XYZ file of C-alpha atoms in Angstrom:
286
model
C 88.617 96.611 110.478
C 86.319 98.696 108.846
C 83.775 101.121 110.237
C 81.571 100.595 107.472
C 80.335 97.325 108.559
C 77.856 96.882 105.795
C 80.260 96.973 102.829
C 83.128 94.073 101.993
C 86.042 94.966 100.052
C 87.567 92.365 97.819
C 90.697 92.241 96.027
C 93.107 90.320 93.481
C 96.125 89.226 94.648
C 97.931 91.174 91.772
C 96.750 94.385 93.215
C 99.749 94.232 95.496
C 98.238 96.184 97.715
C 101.083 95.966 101.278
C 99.857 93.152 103.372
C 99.835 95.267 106.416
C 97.107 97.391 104.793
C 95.155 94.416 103.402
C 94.960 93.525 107.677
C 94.439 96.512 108.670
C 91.427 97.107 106.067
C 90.180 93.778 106.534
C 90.191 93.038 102.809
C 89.550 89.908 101.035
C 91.743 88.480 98.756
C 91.406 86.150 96.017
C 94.781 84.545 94.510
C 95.078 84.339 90.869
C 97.380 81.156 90.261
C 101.341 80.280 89.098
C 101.538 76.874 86.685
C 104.580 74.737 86.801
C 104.981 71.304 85.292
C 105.192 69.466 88.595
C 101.665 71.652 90.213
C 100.194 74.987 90.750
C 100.407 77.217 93.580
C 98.240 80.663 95.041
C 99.659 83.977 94.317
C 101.812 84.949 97.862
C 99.515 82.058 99.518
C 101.889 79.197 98.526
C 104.565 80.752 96.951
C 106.900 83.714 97.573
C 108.556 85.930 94.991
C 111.915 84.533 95.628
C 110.926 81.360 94.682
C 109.721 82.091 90.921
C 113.397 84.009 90.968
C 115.496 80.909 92.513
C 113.482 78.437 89.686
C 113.796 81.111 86.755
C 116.781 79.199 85.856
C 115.181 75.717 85.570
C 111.312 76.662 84.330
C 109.700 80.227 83.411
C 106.133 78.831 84.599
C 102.791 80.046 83.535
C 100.234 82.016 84.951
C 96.329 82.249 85.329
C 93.377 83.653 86.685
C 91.861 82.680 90.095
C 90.475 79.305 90.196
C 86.502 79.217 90.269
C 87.009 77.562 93.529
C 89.196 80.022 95.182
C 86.876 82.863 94.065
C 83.600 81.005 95.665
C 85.648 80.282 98.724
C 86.157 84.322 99.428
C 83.014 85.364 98.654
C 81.353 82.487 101.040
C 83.569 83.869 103.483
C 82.314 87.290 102.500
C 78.388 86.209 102.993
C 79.592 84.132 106.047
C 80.984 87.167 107.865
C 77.373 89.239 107.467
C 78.464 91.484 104.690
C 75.249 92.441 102.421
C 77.099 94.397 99.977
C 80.522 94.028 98.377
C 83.104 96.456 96.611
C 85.704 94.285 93.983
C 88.973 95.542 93.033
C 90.353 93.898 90.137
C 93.666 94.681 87.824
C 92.633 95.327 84.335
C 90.514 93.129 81.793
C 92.625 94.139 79.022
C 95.405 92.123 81.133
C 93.682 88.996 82.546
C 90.423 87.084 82.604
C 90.635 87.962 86.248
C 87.852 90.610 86.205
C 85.386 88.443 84.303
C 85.494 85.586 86.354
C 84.986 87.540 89.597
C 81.976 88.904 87.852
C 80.924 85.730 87.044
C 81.257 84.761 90.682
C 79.525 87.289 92.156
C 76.368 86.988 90.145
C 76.191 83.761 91.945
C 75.729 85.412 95.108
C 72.081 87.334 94.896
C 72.148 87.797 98.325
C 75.209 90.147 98.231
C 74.626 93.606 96.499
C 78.381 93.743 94.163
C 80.084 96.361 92.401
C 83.595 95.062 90.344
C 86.128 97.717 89.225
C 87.832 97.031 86.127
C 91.225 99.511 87.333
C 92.792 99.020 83.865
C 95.612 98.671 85.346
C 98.225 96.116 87.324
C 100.300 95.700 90.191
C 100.383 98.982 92.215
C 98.332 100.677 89.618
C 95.618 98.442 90.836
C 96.305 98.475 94.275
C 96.163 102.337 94.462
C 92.455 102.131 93.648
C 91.902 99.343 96.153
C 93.430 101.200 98.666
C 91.650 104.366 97.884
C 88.025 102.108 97.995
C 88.857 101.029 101.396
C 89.157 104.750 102.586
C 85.950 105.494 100.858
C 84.302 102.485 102.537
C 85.866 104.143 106.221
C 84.465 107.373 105.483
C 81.041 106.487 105.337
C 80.357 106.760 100.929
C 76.901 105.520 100.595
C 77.453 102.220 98.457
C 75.253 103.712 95.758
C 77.689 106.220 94.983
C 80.952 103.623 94.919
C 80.790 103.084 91.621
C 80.652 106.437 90.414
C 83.387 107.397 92.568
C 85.466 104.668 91.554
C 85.384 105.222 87.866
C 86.919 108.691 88.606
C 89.474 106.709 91.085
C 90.783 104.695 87.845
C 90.706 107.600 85.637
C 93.250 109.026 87.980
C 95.410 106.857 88.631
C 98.384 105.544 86.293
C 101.590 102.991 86.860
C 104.224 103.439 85.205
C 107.182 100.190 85.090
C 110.813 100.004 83.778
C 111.895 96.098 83.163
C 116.243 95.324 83.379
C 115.233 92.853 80.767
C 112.803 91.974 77.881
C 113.084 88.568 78.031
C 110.076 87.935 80.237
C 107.273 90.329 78.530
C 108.235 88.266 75.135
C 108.418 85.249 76.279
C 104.765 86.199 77.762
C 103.560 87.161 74.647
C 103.694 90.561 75.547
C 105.982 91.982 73.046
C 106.660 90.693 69.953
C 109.829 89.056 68.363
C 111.183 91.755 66.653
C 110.918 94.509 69.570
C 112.036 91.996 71.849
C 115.406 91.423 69.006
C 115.499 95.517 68.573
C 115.552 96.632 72.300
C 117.889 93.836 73.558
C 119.994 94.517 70.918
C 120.620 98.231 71.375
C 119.909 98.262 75.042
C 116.516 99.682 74.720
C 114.025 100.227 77.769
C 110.927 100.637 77.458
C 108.579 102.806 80.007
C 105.457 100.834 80.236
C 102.324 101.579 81.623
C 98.128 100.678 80.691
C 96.314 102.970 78.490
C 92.595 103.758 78.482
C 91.499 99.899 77.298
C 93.624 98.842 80.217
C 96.562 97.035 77.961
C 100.106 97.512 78.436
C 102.031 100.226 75.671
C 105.072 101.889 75.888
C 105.327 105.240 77.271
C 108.381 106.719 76.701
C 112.185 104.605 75.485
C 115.532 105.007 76.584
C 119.059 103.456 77.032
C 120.305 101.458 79.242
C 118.462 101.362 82.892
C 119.532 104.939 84.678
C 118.000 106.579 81.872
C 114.955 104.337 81.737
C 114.562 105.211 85.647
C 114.932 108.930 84.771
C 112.335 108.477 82.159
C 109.846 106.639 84.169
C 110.467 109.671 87.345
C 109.715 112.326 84.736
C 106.366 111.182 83.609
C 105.262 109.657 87.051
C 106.302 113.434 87.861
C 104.369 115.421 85.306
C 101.380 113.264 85.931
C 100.903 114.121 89.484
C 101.569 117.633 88.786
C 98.199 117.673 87.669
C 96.357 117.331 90.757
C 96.491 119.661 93.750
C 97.137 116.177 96.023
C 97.860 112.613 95.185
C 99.107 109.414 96.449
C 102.527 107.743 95.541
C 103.725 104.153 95.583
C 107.518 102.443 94.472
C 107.095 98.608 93.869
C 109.765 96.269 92.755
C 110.879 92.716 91.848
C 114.464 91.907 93.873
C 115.338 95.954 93.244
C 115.008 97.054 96.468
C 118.175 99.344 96.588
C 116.912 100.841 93.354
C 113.164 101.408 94.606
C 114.374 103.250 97.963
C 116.350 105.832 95.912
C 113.503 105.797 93.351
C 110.776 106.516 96.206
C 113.265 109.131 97.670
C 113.161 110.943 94.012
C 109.463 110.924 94.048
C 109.122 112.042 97.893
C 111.281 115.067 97.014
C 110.024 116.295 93.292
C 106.132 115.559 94.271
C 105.348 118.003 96.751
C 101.637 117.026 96.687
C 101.310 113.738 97.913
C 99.751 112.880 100.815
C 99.946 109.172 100.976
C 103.330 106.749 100.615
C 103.519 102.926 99.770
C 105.801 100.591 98.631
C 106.998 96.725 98.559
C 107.403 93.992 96.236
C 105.658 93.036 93.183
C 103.458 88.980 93.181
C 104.812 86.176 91.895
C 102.544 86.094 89.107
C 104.069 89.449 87.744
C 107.488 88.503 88.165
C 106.779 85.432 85.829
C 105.861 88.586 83.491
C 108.931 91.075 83.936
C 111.204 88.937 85.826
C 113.564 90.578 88.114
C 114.273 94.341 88.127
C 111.211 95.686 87.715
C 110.728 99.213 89.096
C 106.666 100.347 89.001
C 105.836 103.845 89.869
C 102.264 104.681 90.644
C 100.536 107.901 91.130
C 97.080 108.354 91.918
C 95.418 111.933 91.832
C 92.824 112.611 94.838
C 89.803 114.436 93.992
């Protein structure tokens, strides 16, 4: 648990931030939601990863933000545990609803002093800066100063994903028709990552997936060359073989890190990229 006693640290389940940290940090989580015809279930509360894979084949469900009532039901917790003040960790706003509605949630709660981080960002992107606000919160950072230090937390960090298929990002909505016609087509990957407004756009393109992997190394590289120390993290959806040799490439050609995570990506973004996905996030430490 936390040193800092005083301040509660609150996250989104699509932060993926490694369970074993979200223990050992004694975060809260709130679980944005997966939608199939037959019911809805919690983000990695009641329903794994593999099990949006194995059903791929019979429904591509929907997703949504945290219910209102799972939202309240942290932060009572939050209150109930004798936290005054409260740091939340959100992925982007340009992405989800998710950031407004904890907002919304917290101004119910007078009696707890809240900051929410819009990361502009998703998956490990996000969880990056909810890991790095947990450290802050160990060291003893006054919680006047955690939003100022946050805001150059997000400005720092970036994600950067490869997809093995388009399929799922159009039939999101998150590419349109003829890109999605175009890339399949001639084999076309995209690099994708969030820019300043925190929405997705593409990076970098290449073909076929070894060169999309290269691509995505080579600007996860450059980007942490630009900080005299920064953390790394390799997430993936069923790629596992593909992460570890991914990870190993960033361990070796980023001799500046300091900090190493990985695991697998929520069931709410694999309804979004479907399986394959390799993310690579960097975060530069002031």
């Amino acid at each position: 648990m936390m040193k800092n006693t005083e301040i509660a640290l609150i996250i989104d389940s699509c932060t993926d931030v490694p369970e074993d940290l979200i223990e050992s940090y004694g975060m809260y989580v709130v679980p944005l939601t997966v939608n199939y015809r037959d019911g809805s279930y919690l983000d990695k509360v009641t329903i794994t990863p593999q099990q949006v894979y194995d059903r791929f084949a019979e429904e591509i469900p929907t997703t949504s933000t945290p219910s209102p009532a799972s939202a309240k039901e942290v932060f009572e917790r939050v209150v109930a545990d004798g936290f005054s003040k409260a740091i939340v960790v959100t992925i982007s706003s340009g992405l989800s609803a998710t950031y407004e509605l904890l907002c919304s949630t917290a101004g119910e709660y007078p009696e707890l002093d809240t900051v929410v981080v819009d990361t502009k960002n998703i998956g490990m992107g996000a969880g990056l800066s909810a890991i790095r606000a947990a450290k802050l919160i160990e060291e003893g950072v006054p919680f006047e100063e955690m939003a100022g230090r946050m805001a150059d937390v997000v400005e720092n960090t970036k994600v950067y994903f490869c997809v093995d298929t388009l399929e799922y990002l159009h039939k999101g909505g998150r590419i349109g028709l003829v890109t999605f016609a175009v890339g399949s087509l001639l084999d076309m990957r995209p690099v994708i990552s969030c820019n300043e407004e925190g929405v997705y756009y593409t990076v970098s393109k290449a073909r076929g997936r070894k060169q999309s992997l290269r691509k995505a190394l080579s600007v996860a590289e450059k980007f942490a060359a630009g900080f005299s120390e920064c953390a790394i993290a390799v997430v993936n959806g069923d790629a596992v073989d593909e992460a570890e040799e991914v990870l190993a490439s960033m361990v070796a050609e980023v001799p500046n890190h300091s900090a190493v995570y990985d695991g697998q990506i929520s069931p709410v973004l694999v309804v979004h990229t479907g399986p394959g996905l390799i993310g690579i996030g960097v975060q530069g430490i002031a």
